[in-house]
Amino acid sequence: MLDIYLVILVLLFVLAISDLIVGVSNDAVNFLNSAIGSKVATRRTIMIVASLGILVGATFSSGMMEVARKGIFNPEYFYFAEIMTIFMAVMITDIILLDLFNTFGMPTSTTVSIVFELLGAAVAVSLLKILSEGENAGTLGDYINSSSAILIISGIFISVLIAFVIGALVQYISRILFTFNIQKKLKVVGSVWSGLALSALTYFLLIKGVKGASFVSGTFISWVQENTLVLLTVSFVFWSIVMYLLYVVLKVNILRIVVLFGTFALAMAFAGNDLVNFIGVPIAGFESYQNWVASGEEPTSLVMSFLNEPIRTDTYMLVIAGGIMIVTLWFSKKARSVTETEVNLGRQDEGSERFKPNLLAKGIVRYSIAIGNSVDRLVPVSWSNRIARSFKPVAVMASDKTHRDKPAFDLLRASVNLTVASILIALATSFKLPLSTTYVSFMVAMGTSLADKAWSRSSAVFRVSGVINVIGGWFFTAIVAFSASAVFALCIFYFGFTAIVLLMMLAVFLITRTFMMHRKKEKVKSRTKALESETSALGSSQIISETKQKVGEMLELVRKVYVSSLTGLIQEDPARLKRAKEKTKELLLENELMQKRLYGLIKRIAPEHKDAGRLYLLIYHHEQDFLQSISLIVKSCRTHVSNSMTPVNGRHSGVILEMSKEVDEYLKYLSDLIVSGDFKGVETALNTKRALLHWLEDRLDAQMDGIQAGEFGMRQSLLLFTIFLETKDLVAVAARFAKLYNRIQKSSEGK
């Protein structure tokens, strides 16, 4: 029996290490987004500052560990075996859930995850105990620390509203004070503002942060608490003077100091507040195991009352955990994915949007505009004009003219994000409330974005939709965390170690699968970034050369998909049709990437080559038509085969195979012609097009005649109509590419 629980303990710590890696990938957004979004320094410098904050914060998190031991359930009602069941279910659920969110680049709350996982597993085990002992279900309240759980959960969700409102209010006031022309206001307003911000951050670092540290004496903490007002006043005066001197004497941009200081503070807050989410449960399991071994009792008879006692975690454990978090921060690609989501939603300028509008977002934006217009009519015109001037962006923000290096927002907004989020998280930490750092930092960032008018009429519906998706994901986290943890606890309770082994295998399988998905997404993203990072002006020859290769490759791939889908239809081969669908998705993704690049590409075109620049627009337009046709053909063939409909008969199969061969040769000819740049064969291609279209018209007429004669059924006729009509579009649009390049080449030669 000892060996089984020792193995479980080892698995808990293996899961803890994995959870640290997965959790940091998710939570890096909390303290990196402001510094990275404002480009306050190089990424290396930002990472060094954040790493130091994590290391310091990890040693301050000991007091928060009590949440995992007694914050959600009453340990005196559980035996050692039951506690280990709860802890194991929680850790397996946590790593699967967080990895899933990281894969899709969606920031979620590790605090909400761990709280609802503990709640779900504890409720499941409690109900099983109640049923086995014949008690009334109403006694569930004795097992669950309902008052603490309700306080924690309500605090987490109330923080969403508080963080958004305070972030918006502080940013609005700050922008009126500074305007977007920050440099002119730095000397006096900037010094005082920076003094206030740094005093608030110092308040957290020196007053609230030390409470959880295992090495800080109670005497020092008491002295600090008794002299809070004096320390704050001295801190404000000190920082204001230092900031003024740095600006006047050394010409330092003092907001950079605030942002870097805030990054350190928020990274420290993250480690101090959220470390419990990753190692709190394994440490509680370790302490429970030690207690059980020392007691000599049976695992099903030892009550876990000792978990109610205040226990400080050894500093060396916290430092090791901090070290793992730092390594993950530097090397995790998923951490970058999650960070990019939040920076993208808060950026000041327009661009390609990740989220598509939904009905709720459209309604919110529509009614917000109406309310805003009503308020504008009530405010005096002079006030409105003055406020409008404060919020008018200036060229200072785009100090580097390239789209790649341009910050997503300025240093003022970055400093507000960090200062407000740090204060809110610090207050929660001081009261031992596991406030969600993700919720707070995200909602503060969204509040400041709104107040800063980053959500213009052109982008608001996309940004609001993104925020709704993220918040919806948070509620999804809570529901899934509770349900999955309860189910896993039930499995372990009944099937013991066998269930643990199977659940661990499930976790490994899911994590491996999501890793492959993320790697595929990253390949696409790196290609997009490489294209967007190009800033040199484009000339006519470069435009033609660059697009010819892409169009040729697309025609070649469509040719293969077309033949494959029709062959799969005739042979009733679902695997072949599935591959055709995957290739079509790749083509559609390429077209989507081109759409996202379109604006930047047109900006890069040299003025004297504007006519050639139209090539991008026309190719994008033709591609859309082309890919829509091949998508409908593949979809129709897959639907017919997957629904096990009547196979295409001999007469029709011969027609389809003949058509497939002719179109295959036609597309191959066009692809070679465009890539080679030798357009002497354009007339031949156009003659082939006309012959194919005429042949397809004959096939359509023959099909209609057959229907009228009662020879053909409805389903197969509709399938053939789709294939014939979309093939006509494929043939016609393919020829337009060749005609387009031929015309441009002749135009260039004429010049």
Tab-separated table of N, CA and C in Angstrom, residues 540-655:
chain	number	residue	atom	x	y	z
A	540	SER	N	7.369	46.695	-60.102
A	540	SER	CA	6.511	45.933	-61.007
A	540	SER	C	7.041	44.517	-61.232
A	541	SER	N	8.333	44.388	-61.552
A	541	SER	CA	8.898	43.067	-61.852
A	541	SER	C	8.838	42.154	-60.631
A	542	GLN	N	9.069	42.741	-59.449
A	542	GLN	CA	9.027	41.940	-58.227
A	542	GLN	C	7.611	41.450	-57.939
A	543	ILE	N	6.633	42.318	-58.191
A	543	ILE	CA	5.231	41.948	-57.966
A	543	ILE	C	4.842	40.789	-58.878
A	544	ILE	N	5.201	40.909	-60.147
A	544	ILE	CA	4.850	39.866	-61.119
A	544	ILE	C	5.538	38.553	-60.764
A	545	SER	N	6.849	38.641	-60.455
A	545	SER	CA	7.617	37.432	-60.142
A	545	SER	C	7.094	36.742	-58.886
A	546	GLU	N	6.794	37.555	-57.856
A	546	GLU	CA	6.350	36.990	-56.579
A	546	GLU	C	5.005	36.291	-56.718
A	547	THR	N	4.082	36.904	-57.464
A	547	THR	CA	2.729	36.347	-57.548
A	547	THR	C	2.629	35.198	-58.546
A	548	LYS	N	3.446	35.227	-59.589
A	548	LYS	CA	3.386	34.164	-60.602
A	548	LYS	C	3.644	32.797	-59.975
A	549	GLN	N	4.668	32.739	-59.133
A	549	GLN	CA	5.018	31.478	-58.497
A	549	GLN	C	3.885	30.972	-57.605
A	550	LYS	N	3.284	31.895	-56.860
A	550	LYS	CA	2.188	31.525	-55.954
A	550	LYS	C	0.969	31.026	-56.726
A	551	VAL	N	0.630	31.742	-57.804
A	551	VAL	CA	-0.534	31.343	-58.603
A	551	VAL	C	-0.289	29.991	-59.263
A	552	GLY	N	0.928	29.792	-59.764
A	552	GLY	CA	1.265	28.505	-60.383
A	552	GLY	C	1.130	27.358	-59.401
A	553	GLU	N	1.629	27.575	-58.188
A	553	GLU	CA	1.524	26.538	-57.154
A	553	GLU	C	0.064	26.260	-56.796
A	554	MET	N	-0.734	27.324	-56.740
A	554	MET	CA	-2.144	27.145	-56.403
A	554	MET	C	-2.869	26.339	-57.482
A	555	LEU	N	-2.631	26.686	-58.750
A	555	LEU	CA	-3.264	25.950	-59.851
A	555	LEU	C	-2.867	24.476	-59.829
A	556	GLU	N	-1.605	24.233	-59.516
A	556	GLU	CA	-1.110	22.851	-59.464
A	556	GLU	C	-1.794	22.070	-58.347
A	557	LEU	N	-1.947	22.700	-57.197
A	557	LEU	CA	-2.574	22.024	-56.062
A	557	LEU	C	-4.073	21.812	-56.300
A	558	VAL	N	-4.740	22.817	-56.882
A	558	VAL	CA	-6.165	22.678	-57.197
A	558	VAL	C	-6.361	21.552	-58.217
A	559	ARG	N	-5.466	21.465	-59.162
A	559	ARG	CA	-5.539	20.394	-60.171
A	559	ARG	C	-5.531	19.017	-59.497
A	560	LYS	N	-4.636	18.840	-58.556
A	560	LYS	CA	-4.537	17.551	-57.860
A	560	LYS	C	-5.769	17.284	-56.994
A	561	VAL	N	-6.251	18.338	-56.326
A	561	VAL	CA	-7.438	18.190	-55.478
A	561	VAL	C	-8.650	17.828	-56.339
A	562	TYR	N	-8.759	18.466	-57.484
A	562	TYR	CA	-9.893	18.228	-58.389
A	562	TYR	C	-9.921	16.763	-58.837
A	563	VAL	N	-8.795	16.292	-59.309
A	563	VAL	CA	-8.705	14.901	-59.780
A	563	VAL	C	-8.950	13.931	-58.622
A	564	SER	N	-8.357	14.242	-57.476
A	564	SER	CA	-8.487	13.366	-56.312
A	564	SER	C	-9.934	13.266	-55.841
A	565	SER	N	-10.642	14.399	-55.822
A	565	SER	CA	-12.025	14.389	-55.334
A	565	SER	C	-12.939	13.622	-56.284
A	566	LEU	N	-12.768	13.802	-57.596
A	566	LEU	CA	-13.607	13.076	-58.556
A	566	LEU	C	-13.280	11.584	-58.569
A	567	THR	N	-12.001	11.256	-58.421
A	567	THR	CA	-11.610	9.843	-58.332
A	567	THR	C	-12.181	9.218	-57.064
A	568	GLY	N	-12.117	9.974	-55.966
A	568	GLY	CA	-12.669	9.487	-54.700
A	568	GLY	C	-14.164	9.265	-54.786
A	569	LEU	N	-14.847	10.106	-55.568
A	569	LEU	CA	-16.288	9.946	-55.762
A	569	LEU	C	-16.589	8.659	-56.532
A	570	ILE	N	-15.878	8.427	-57.631
A	570	ILE	CA	-16.119	7.246	-58.461
A	570	ILE	C	-15.782	5.968	-57.686
A	571	GLN	N	-14.653	5.999	-56.949
A	571	GLN	CA	-14.201	4.801	-56.228
A	571	GLN	C	-14.814	4.683	-54.828
A	572	GLU	N	-15.621	5.665	-54.450
A	572	GLU	CA	-16.206	5.710	-53.101
A	572	GLU	C	-15.113	5.533	-52.037
A	573	ASP	N	-14.129	6.418	-52.124
A	573	ASP	CA	-12.955	6.345	-51.242
A	573	ASP	C	-12.976	7.522	-50.254
A	574	PRO	N	-13.489	7.339	-49.032
A	574	PRO	CA	-13.575	8.445	-48.063
A	574	PRO	C	-12.207	9.009	-47.676
A	575	ALA	N	-11.184	8.141	-47.619
A	575	ALA	CA	-9.848	8.594	-47.215
A	575	ALA	C	-9.284	9.576	-48.239
A	576	ARG	N	-9.463	9.258	-49.517
A	576	ARG	CA	-8.983	10.140	-50.590
A	576	ARG	C	-9.720	11.485	-50.535
A	577	LEU	N	-11.021	11.435	-50.301
A	577	LEU	CA	-11.812	12.664	-50.224
A	577	LEU	C	-11.449	13.489	-48.995
A	578	LYS	N	-11.103	12.814	-47.910
A	578	LYS	CA	-10.679	13.535	-46.709
A	578	LYS	C	-9.375	14.280	-46.971
A	579	ARG	N	-8.441	13.613	-47.677
A	579	ARG	CA	-7.176	14.273	-48.022
A	579	ARG	C	-7.426	15.472	-48.938
A	580	ALA	N	-8.377	15.312	-49.860
A	580	ALA	CA	-8.719	16.426	-50.758
A	580	ALA	C	-9.264	17.606	-49.960
A	581	LYS	N	-10.075	17.305	-48.943
A	581	LYS	CA	-10.619	18.364	-48.093
A	581	LYS	C	-9.502	19.090	-47.345
A	582	GLU	N	-8.527	18.326	-46.797
A	582	GLU	CA	-7.415	18.936	-46.061
A	582	GLU	C	-6.598	19.851	-46.967
A	583	LYS	N	-6.369	19.416	-48.201
A	583	LYS	CA	-5.628	20.256	-49.154
A	583	LYS	C	-6.410	21.523	-49.488
A	584	THR	N	-7.733	21.382	-49.582
A	584	THR	CA	-8.567	22.558	-49.856
A	584	THR	C	-8.493	23.556	-48.710
A	585	LYS	N	-8.466	23.051	-47.487
A	585	LYS	CA	-8.339	23.928	-46.311
A	585	LYS	C	-7.025	24.697	-46.356
A	586	GLU	N	-5.964	24.030	-46.816
A	586	GLU	CA	-4.670	24.708	-46.945
A	586	GLU	C	-4.762	25.848	-47.965
A	587	LEU	N	-5.438	25.578	-49.064
A	587	LEU	CA	-5.602	26.602	-50.091
A	587	LEU	C	-6.404	27.791	-49.567
A	588	LEU	N	-7.479	27.507	-48.848
A	588	LEU	CA	-8.311	28.580	-48.284
A	588	LEU	C	-7.522	29.392	-47.267
A	589	LEU	N	-6.664	28.720	-46.507
A	589	LEU	CA	-5.829	29.427	-45.541
A	589	LEU	C	-4.848	30.354	-46.247
A	590	GLU	N	-4.272	29.883	-47.355
A	590	GLU	CA	-3.367	30.724	-48.144
A	590	GLU	C	-4.089	31.982	-48.620
A	591	ASN	N	-5.326	31.809	-49.085
A	591	ASN	CA	-6.105	32.946	-49.555
A	591	ASN	C	-6.415	33.913	-48.413
A	592	GLU	N	-6.684	33.348	-47.237
A	592	GLU	CA	-6.956	34.184	-46.062
A	592	GLU	C	-5.716	34.973	-45.660
A	593	LEU	N	-4.547	34.321	-45.748
A	593	LEU	CA	-3.294	35.016	-45.439
A	593	LEU	C	-3.050	36.150	-46.426
A	594	MET	N	-3.386	35.908	-47.676
A	594	MET	CA	-3.224	36.956	-48.687
A	594	MET	C	-4.129	38.141	-48.374
A	595	GLN	N	-5.344	37.844	-47.914
A	595	GLN	CA	-6.263	38.920	-47.551
A	595	GLN	C	-5.681	39.768	-46.411
A	596	LYS	N	-5.087	39.096	-45.421
A	596	LYS	CA	-4.522	39.816	-44.287
A	596	LYS	C	-3.299	40.644	-44.684
A	597	ARG	N	-2.586	40.180	-45.723
A	597	ARG	CA	-1.382	40.874	-46.172
A	597	ARG	C	-1.700	42.027	-47.114
A	598	LEU	N	-2.900	42.010	-47.685
A	598	LEU	CA	-3.232	42.882	-48.806
A	598	LEU	C	-2.937	44.351	-48.519
A	599	TYR	N	-3.401	44.829	-47.369
A	599	TYR	CA	-3.233	46.241	-47.022
A	599	TYR	C	-1.747	46.616	-46.937
A	600	GLY	N	-0.979	45.782	-46.243
A	600	GLY	CA	0.454	46.065	-46.098
A	600	GLY	C	1.193	45.982	-47.415
A	601	LEU	N	0.815	45.027	-48.257
A	601	LEU	CA	1.468	44.883	-49.549
A	601	LEU	C	1.224	46.100	-50.444
A	602	ILE	N	-0.013	46.560	-50.455
A	602	ILE	CA	-0.346	47.731	-51.288
A	602	ILE	C	0.416	48.960	-50.802
A	603	LYS	N	0.606	49.090	-49.489
A	603	LYS	CA	1.368	50.219	-48.947
A	603	LYS	C	2.825	50.182	-49.398
A	604	ARG	N	3.323	48.976	-49.650
A	604	ARG	CA	4.734	48.827	-50.023
A	604	ARG	C	4.988	49.084	-51.505
A	605	ILE	N	3.948	49.130	-52.300
A	605	ILE	CA	4.135	49.280	-53.753
A	605	ILE	C	4.637	50.687	-54.081
A	606	ALA	N	5.688	50.741	-54.849
A	606	ALA	CA	6.240	52.031	-55.266
A	606	ALA	C	5.194	52.787	-56.099
A	607	PRO	N	5.067	54.113	-55.899
A	607	PRO	CA	4.026	54.900	-56.590
A	607	PRO	C	4.037	54.730	-58.101
A	608	GLU	N	5.231	54.609	-58.701
A	608	GLU	CA	5.294	54.512	-60.161
A	608	GLU	C	4.820	53.149	-60.682
A	609	HIS	N	4.614	52.189	-59.771
A	609	HIS	CA	4.160	50.859	-60.180
A	609	HIS	C	2.758	50.557	-59.646
A	610	LYS	N	1.965	51.598	-59.484
A	610	LYS	CA	0.634	51.426	-58.911
A	610	LYS	C	-0.247	50.517	-59.764
A	611	ASP	N	-0.101	50.600	-61.101
A	611	ASP	CA	-0.919	49.760	-61.976
A	611	ASP	C	-0.627	48.278	-61.746
A	612	ALA	N	0.651	47.973	-61.576
A	612	ALA	CA	1.022	46.578	-61.307
A	612	ALA	C	0.492	46.143	-59.941
A	613	GLY	N	0.334	47.122	-59.046
A	613	GLY	CA	-0.188	46.812	-57.719
A	613	GLY	C	-1.601	46.283	-57.751
A	614	ARG	N	-2.346	46.660	-58.797
A	614	ARG	CA	-3.708	46.134	-58.935
A	614	ARG	C	-3.703	44.617	-59.087
A	615	LEU	N	-2.547	44.101	-59.492
A	615	LEU	CA	-2.419	42.657	-59.685
A	615	LEU	C	-2.790	41.900	-58.410
A	616	TYR	N	-2.354	42.425	-57.252
A	616	TYR	CA	-2.672	41.770	-55.979
A	616	TYR	C	-4.180	41.674	-55.774
A	617	LEU	N	-4.860	42.778	-56.013
A	617	LEU	CA	-6.303	42.797	-55.804
A	617	LEU	C	-7.013	41.814	-56.731
A	618	LEU	N	-6.618	41.816	-57.999
A	618	LEU	CA	-7.281	40.949	-58.971
A	618	LEU	C	-7.005	39.475	-58.692
A	619	ILE	N	-5.759	39.179	-58.309
A	619	ILE	CA	-5.423	37.788	-58.001
A	619	ILE	C	-6.212	37.309	-56.782
A	620	TYR	N	-6.284	38.167	-55.774
A	620	TYR	CA	-7.056	37.807	-54.577
A	620	TYR	C	-8.517	37.540	-54.949
A	621	HIS	N	-9.070	38.400	-55.790
A	621	HIS	CA	-10.469	38.254	-56.214
A	621	HIS	C	-10.669	36.957	-57.006
A	622	HIS	N	-9.778	36.691	-57.965
A	622	HIS	CA	-9.898	35.476	-58.775
A	622	HIS	C	-9.703	34.224	-57.914
A	623	GLU	N	-8.760	34.301	-56.978
A	623	GLU	CA	-8.509	33.159	-56.090
A	623	GLU	C	-9.746	32.803	-55.286
A	624	GLN	N	-10.428	33.827	-54.776
A	624	GLN	CA	-11.637	33.576	-53.998
A	624	GLN	C	-12.660	32.794	-54.813
A	625	ASP	N	-12.908	33.234	-56.052
A	625	ASP	CA	-13.861	32.542	-56.925
A	625	ASP	C	-13.397	31.113	-57.216
A	626	PHE	N	-12.115	30.981	-57.497
A	626	PHE	CA	-11.521	29.694	-57.859
A	626	PHE	C	-11.657	28.693	-56.708
A	627	LEU	N	-11.295	29.148	-55.502
A	627	LEU	CA	-11.303	28.256	-54.339
A	627	LEU	C	-12.719	27.944	-53.870
A	628	GLN	N	-13.627	28.875	-54.093
A	628	GLN	CA	-15.029	28.595	-53.751
A	628	GLN	C	-15.554	27.434	-54.597
A	629	SER	N	-15.181	27.415	-55.870
A	629	SER	CA	-15.637	26.349	-56.768
A	629	SER	C	-15.061	25.000	-56.369
A	630	ILE	N	-13.762	24.930	-56.130
A	630	ILE	CA	-13.155	23.638	-55.782
A	630	ILE	C	-13.661	23.159	-54.420
A	631	SER	N	-13.930	24.099	-53.501
A	631	SER	CA	-14.462	23.724	-52.183
A	631	SER	C	-15.834	23.073	-52.315
A	632	LEU	N	-16.694	23.637	-53.171
A	632	LEU	CA	-18.034	23.078	-53.366
A	632	LEU	C	-17.980	21.704	-54.028
A	633	ILE	N	-17.046	21.527	-54.952
A	633	ILE	CA	-16.899	20.219	-55.602
A	633	ILE	C	-16.480	19.163	-54.582
A	634	VAL	N	-15.459	19.485	-53.772
A	634	VAL	CA	-14.974	18.537	-52.756
A	634	VAL	C	-16.072	18.228	-51.742
A	635	LYS	N	-16.769	19.265	-51.304
A	635	LYS	CA	-17.834	19.075	-50.310
A	635	LYS	C	-18.954	18.181	-50.861
A	636	SER	N	-19.355	18.415	-52.090
A	636	SER	CA	-20.434	17.621	-52.701
A	636	SER	C	-20.027	16.155	-52.835
A	637	CYS	N	-18.808	15.926	-53.277
A	637	CYS	CA	-18.326	14.543	-53.427
A	637	CYS	C	-18.243	13.838	-52.073
A	638	ARG	N	-17.718	14.543	-51.048
A	638	ARG	CA	-17.604	13.938	-49.707
A	638	ARG	C	-18.975	13.632	-49.121
A	639	THR	N	-19.908	14.565	-49.279
A	639	THR	CA	-21.255	14.353	-48.740
A	639	THR	C	-21.907	13.134	-49.393
A	640	HIS	N	-21.754	13.010	-50.697
A	640	HIS	CA	-22.359	11.892	-51.430
A	640	HIS	C	-21.808	10.556	-50.938
A	641	VAL	N	-20.494	10.502	-50.763
A	641	VAL	CA	-19.861	9.241	-50.351
A	641	VAL	C	-20.103	8.956	-48.870
A	642	SER	N	-19.967	9.980	-48.026
A	642	SER	CA	-20.129	9.761	-46.577
A	642	SER	C	-21.558	9.378	-46.213
A	643	ASN	N	-22.524	9.826	-47.019
A	643	ASN	CA	-23.924	9.467	-46.772
A	643	ASN	C	-24.314	8.140	-47.426
A	644	SER	N	-23.307	7.466	-48.011
A	644	SER	CA	-23.514	6.141	-48.642
A	644	SER	C	-24.647	6.165	-49.666
A	645	MET	N	-24.661	7.211	-50.486
A	645	MET	CA	-25.690	7.306	-51.524
A	645	MET	C	-25.348	6.390	-52.703
A	646	THR	N	-26.295	6.254	-53.599
A	646	THR	CA	-26.125	5.366	-54.749
A	646	THR	C	-24.857	5.741	-55.517
A	647	PRO	N	-23.977	4.767	-55.769
A	647	PRO	CA	-22.731	5.080	-56.495
A	647	PRO	C	-23.015	5.681	-57.868
A	648	VAL	N	-22.103	6.495	-58.346
A	648	VAL	CA	-22.238	7.092	-59.679
A	648	VAL	C	-22.200	5.965	-60.712
A	649	ASN	N	-23.224	5.897	-61.577
A	649	ASN	CA	-23.327	4.754	-62.493
A	649	ASN	C	-22.304	4.824	-63.622
A	650	GLY	N	-22.236	3.747	-64.397
A	650	GLY	CA	-21.209	3.619	-65.430
A	650	GLY	C	-21.211	4.739	-66.437
A	651	ARG	N	-22.372	5.160	-66.881
A	651	ARG	CA	-22.464	6.220	-67.888
A	651	ARG	C	-21.914	7.533	-67.345
A	652	HIS	N	-22.339	7.868	-66.135
A	652	HIS	CA	-21.877	9.116	-65.534
A	652	HIS	C	-20.415	9.041	-65.099
A	653	SER	N	-20.001	7.890	-64.619
A	653	SER	CA	-18.604	7.767	-64.185
A	653	SER	C	-17.656	7.980	-65.358
A	654	GLY	N	-18.055	7.490	-66.547
A	654	GLY	CA	-17.226	7.718	-67.732
A	654	GLY	C	-17.122	9.190	-68.064
A	655	VAL	N	-18.241	9.906	-67.953
A	655	VAL	CA	-18.252	11.351	-68.224
A	655	VAL	C	-17.347	12.081	-67.221
